[in-house]
JSON list of C-alpha atoms in Angstrom, two decimals:
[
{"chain": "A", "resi": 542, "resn": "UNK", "atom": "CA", "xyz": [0.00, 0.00, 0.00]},
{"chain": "A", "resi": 543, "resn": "UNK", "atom": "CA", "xyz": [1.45, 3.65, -1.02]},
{"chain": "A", "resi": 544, "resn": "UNK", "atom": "CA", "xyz": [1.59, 6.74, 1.08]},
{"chain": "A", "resi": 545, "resn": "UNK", "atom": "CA", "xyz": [-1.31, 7.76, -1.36]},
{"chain": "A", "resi": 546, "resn": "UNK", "atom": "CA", "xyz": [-3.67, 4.94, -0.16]},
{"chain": "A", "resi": 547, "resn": "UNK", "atom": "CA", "xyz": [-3.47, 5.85, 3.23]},
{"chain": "A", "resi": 548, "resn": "UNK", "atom": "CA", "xyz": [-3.22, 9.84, 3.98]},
{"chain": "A", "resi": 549, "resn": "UNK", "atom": "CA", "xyz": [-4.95, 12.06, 2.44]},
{"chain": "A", "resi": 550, "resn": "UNK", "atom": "CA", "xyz": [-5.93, 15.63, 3.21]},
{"chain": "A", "resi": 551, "resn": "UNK", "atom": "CA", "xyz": [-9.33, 18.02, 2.24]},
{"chain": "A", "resi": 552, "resn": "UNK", "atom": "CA", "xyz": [-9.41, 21.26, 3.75]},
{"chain": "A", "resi": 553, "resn": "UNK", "atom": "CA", "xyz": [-8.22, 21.40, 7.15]},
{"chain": "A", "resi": 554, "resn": "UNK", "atom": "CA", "xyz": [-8.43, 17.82, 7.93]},
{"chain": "A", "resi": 555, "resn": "UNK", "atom": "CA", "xyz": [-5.91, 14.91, 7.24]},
{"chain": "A", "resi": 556, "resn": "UNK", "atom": "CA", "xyz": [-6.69, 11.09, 7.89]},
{"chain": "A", "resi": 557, "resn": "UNK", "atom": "CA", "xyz": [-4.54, 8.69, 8.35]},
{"chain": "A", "resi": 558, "resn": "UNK", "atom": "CA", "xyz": [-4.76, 4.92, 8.04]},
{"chain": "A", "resi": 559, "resn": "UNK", "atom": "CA", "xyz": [-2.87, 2.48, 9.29]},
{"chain": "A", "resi": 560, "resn": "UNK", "atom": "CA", "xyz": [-2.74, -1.24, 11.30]},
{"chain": "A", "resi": 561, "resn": "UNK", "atom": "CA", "xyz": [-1.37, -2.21, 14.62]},
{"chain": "A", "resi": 562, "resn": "UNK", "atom": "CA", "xyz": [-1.54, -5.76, 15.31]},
{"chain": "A", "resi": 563, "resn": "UNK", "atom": "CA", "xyz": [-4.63, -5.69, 16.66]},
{"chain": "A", "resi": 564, "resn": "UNK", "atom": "CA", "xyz": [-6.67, -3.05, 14.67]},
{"chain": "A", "resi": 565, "resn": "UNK", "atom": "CA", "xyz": [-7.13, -1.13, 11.98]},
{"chain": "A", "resi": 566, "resn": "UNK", "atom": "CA", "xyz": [-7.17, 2.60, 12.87]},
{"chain": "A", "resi": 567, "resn": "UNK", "atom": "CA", "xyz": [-8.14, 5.77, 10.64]},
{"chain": "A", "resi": 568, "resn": "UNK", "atom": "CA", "xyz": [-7.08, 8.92, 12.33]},
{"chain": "A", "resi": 569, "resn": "UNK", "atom": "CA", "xyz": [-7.86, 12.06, 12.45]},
{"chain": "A", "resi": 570, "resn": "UNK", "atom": "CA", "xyz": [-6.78, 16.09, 12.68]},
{"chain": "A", "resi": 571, "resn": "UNK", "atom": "CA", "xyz": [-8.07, 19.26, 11.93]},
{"chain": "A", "resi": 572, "resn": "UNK", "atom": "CA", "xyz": [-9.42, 22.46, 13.07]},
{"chain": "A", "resi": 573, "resn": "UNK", "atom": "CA", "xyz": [-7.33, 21.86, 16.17]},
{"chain": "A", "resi": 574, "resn": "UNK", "atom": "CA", "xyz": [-8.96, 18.62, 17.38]},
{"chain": "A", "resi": 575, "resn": "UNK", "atom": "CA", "xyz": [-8.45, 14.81, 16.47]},
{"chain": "A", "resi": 576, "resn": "UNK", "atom": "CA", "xyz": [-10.81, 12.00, 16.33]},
{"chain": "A", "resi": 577, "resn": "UNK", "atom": "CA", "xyz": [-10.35, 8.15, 15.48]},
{"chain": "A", "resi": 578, "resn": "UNK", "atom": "CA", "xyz": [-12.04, 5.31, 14.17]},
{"chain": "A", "resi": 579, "resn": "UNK", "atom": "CA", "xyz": [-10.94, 1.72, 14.59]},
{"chain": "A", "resi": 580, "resn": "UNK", "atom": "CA", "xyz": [-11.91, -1.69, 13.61]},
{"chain": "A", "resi": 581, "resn": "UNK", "atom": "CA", "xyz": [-10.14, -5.28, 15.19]},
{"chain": "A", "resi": 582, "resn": "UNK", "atom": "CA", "xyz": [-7.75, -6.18, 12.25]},
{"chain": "A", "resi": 583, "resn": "UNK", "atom": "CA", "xyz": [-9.98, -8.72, 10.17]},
{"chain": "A", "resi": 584, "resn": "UNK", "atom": "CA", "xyz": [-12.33, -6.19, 9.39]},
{"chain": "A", "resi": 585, "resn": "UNK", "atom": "CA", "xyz": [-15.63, -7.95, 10.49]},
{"chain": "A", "resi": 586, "resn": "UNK", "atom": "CA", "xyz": [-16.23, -6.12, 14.02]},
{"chain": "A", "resi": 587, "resn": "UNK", "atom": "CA", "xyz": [-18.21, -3.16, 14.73]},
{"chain": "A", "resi": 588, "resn": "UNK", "atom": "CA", "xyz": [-16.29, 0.78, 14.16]},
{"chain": "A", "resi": 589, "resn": "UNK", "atom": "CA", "xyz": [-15.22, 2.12, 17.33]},
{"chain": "A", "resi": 590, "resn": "UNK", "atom": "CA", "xyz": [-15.05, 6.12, 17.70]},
{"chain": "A", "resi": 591, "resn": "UNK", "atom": "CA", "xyz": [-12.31, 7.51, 19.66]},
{"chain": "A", "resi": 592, "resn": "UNK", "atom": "CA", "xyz": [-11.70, 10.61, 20.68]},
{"chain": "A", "resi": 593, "resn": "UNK", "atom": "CA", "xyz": [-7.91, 9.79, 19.76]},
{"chain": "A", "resi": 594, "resn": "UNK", "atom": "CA", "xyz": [-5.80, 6.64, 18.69]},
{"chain": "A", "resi": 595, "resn": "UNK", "atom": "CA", "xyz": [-5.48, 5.48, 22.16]},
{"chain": "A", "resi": 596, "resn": "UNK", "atom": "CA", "xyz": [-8.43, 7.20, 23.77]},
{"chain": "A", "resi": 597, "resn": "UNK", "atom": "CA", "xyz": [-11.57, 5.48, 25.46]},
{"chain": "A", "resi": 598, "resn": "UNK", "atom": "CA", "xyz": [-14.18, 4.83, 23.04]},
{"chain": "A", "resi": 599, "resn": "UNK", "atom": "CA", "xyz": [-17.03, 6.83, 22.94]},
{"chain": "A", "resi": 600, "resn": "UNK", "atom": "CA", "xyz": [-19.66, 4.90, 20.98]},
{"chain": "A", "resi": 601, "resn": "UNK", "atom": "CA", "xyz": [-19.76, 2.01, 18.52]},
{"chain": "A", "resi": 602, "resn": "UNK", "atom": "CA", "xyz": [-21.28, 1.55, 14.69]},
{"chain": "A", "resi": 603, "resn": "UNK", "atom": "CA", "xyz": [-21.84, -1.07, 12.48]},
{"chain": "A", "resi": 604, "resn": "UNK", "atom": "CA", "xyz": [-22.03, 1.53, 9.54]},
{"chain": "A", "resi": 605, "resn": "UNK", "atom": "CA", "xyz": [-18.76, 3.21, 7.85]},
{"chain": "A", "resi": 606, "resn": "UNK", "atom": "CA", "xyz": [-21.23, 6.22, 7.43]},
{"chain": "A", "resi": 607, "resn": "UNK", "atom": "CA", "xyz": [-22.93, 6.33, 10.86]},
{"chain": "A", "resi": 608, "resn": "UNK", "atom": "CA", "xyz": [-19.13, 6.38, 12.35]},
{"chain": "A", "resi": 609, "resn": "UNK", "atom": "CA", "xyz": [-17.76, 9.24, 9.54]},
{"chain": "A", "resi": 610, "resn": "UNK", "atom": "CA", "xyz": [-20.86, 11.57, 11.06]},
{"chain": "A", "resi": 611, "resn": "UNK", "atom": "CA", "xyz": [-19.82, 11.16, 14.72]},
{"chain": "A", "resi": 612, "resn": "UNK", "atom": "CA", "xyz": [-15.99, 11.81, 13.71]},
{"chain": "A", "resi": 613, "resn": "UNK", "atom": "CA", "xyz": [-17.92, 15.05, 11.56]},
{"chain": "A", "resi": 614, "resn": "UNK", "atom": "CA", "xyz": [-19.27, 15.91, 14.85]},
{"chain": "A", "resi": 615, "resn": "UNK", "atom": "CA", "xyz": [-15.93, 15.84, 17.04]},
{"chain": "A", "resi": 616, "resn": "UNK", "atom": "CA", "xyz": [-13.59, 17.50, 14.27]},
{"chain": "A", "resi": 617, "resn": "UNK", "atom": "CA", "xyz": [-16.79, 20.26, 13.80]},
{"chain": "A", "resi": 618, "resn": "UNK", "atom": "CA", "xyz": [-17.31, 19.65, 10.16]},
{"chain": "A", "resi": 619, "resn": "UNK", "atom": "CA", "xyz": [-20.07, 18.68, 8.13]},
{"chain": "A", "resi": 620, "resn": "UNK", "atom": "CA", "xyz": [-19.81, 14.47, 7.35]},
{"chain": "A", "resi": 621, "resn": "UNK", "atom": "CA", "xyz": [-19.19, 15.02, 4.08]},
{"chain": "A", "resi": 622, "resn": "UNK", "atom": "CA", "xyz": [-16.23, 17.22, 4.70]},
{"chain": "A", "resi": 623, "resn": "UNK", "atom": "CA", "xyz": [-14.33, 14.03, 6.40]},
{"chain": "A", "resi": 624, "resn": "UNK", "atom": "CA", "xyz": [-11.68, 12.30, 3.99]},
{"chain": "A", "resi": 625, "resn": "UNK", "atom": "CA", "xyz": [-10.84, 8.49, 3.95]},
{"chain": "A", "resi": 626, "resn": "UNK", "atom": "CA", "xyz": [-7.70, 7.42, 2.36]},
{"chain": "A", "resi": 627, "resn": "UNK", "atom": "CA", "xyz": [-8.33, 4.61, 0.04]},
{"chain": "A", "resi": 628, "resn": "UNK", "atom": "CA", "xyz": [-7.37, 1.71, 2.37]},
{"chain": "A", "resi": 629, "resn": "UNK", "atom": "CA", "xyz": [-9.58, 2.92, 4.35]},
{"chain": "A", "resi": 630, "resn": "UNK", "atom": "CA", "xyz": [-12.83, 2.63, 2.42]},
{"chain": "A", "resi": 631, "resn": "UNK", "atom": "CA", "xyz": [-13.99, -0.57, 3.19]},
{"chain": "A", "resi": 632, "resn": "UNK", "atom": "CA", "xyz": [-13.78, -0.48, 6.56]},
{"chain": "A", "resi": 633, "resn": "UNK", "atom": "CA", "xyz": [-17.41, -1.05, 8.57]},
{"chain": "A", "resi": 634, "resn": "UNK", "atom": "CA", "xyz": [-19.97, -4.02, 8.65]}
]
């Protein structure tokens, strides 16, 4: 996977995507505040909406959508304003 598959900035806000060896994590930062979403690394669980990378969750979705609204919410942009890097895009049930 490139650099190009995996960042990618619109605006103000960057996302970044990336795998630990448990999950796979699309971050993000803008306007002065961050936000995360993460998913266990095989893809099937439900999206988990951080505050940050390591931060406690703050609510769950089955839908890629339904998570990219609540990340909207905590960066204080409209949904559709939120990038995802092309590894990213098939992430949620």
């Amino acid at each position: 996977m490139t650099d190009d598959e995996r960042v990618v900035t619109d605006g103000d806000i960057t996302a970044t995507y990336h795998e630990t060896e448990a999950e796979r994590v699309l971050a993000f930062e803008g306007n002065g505040k961050t936000a995360a979403v993460a998913q266990n690394l095989e893809g099937y669980a439900m999206l988990k909406v951080r505050p940050t990378i390591e931060g406690d969750e703050l609510e769950r979705y089955y839908g890629f959508d339904m998570a990219l609204d609540h990340v909207g919410e905590l960066l204080g942009v409209a949904p559709h304003e939120v990038p995802v890097p092309d590894a990213a895009a098939d992430m949620g049930m």
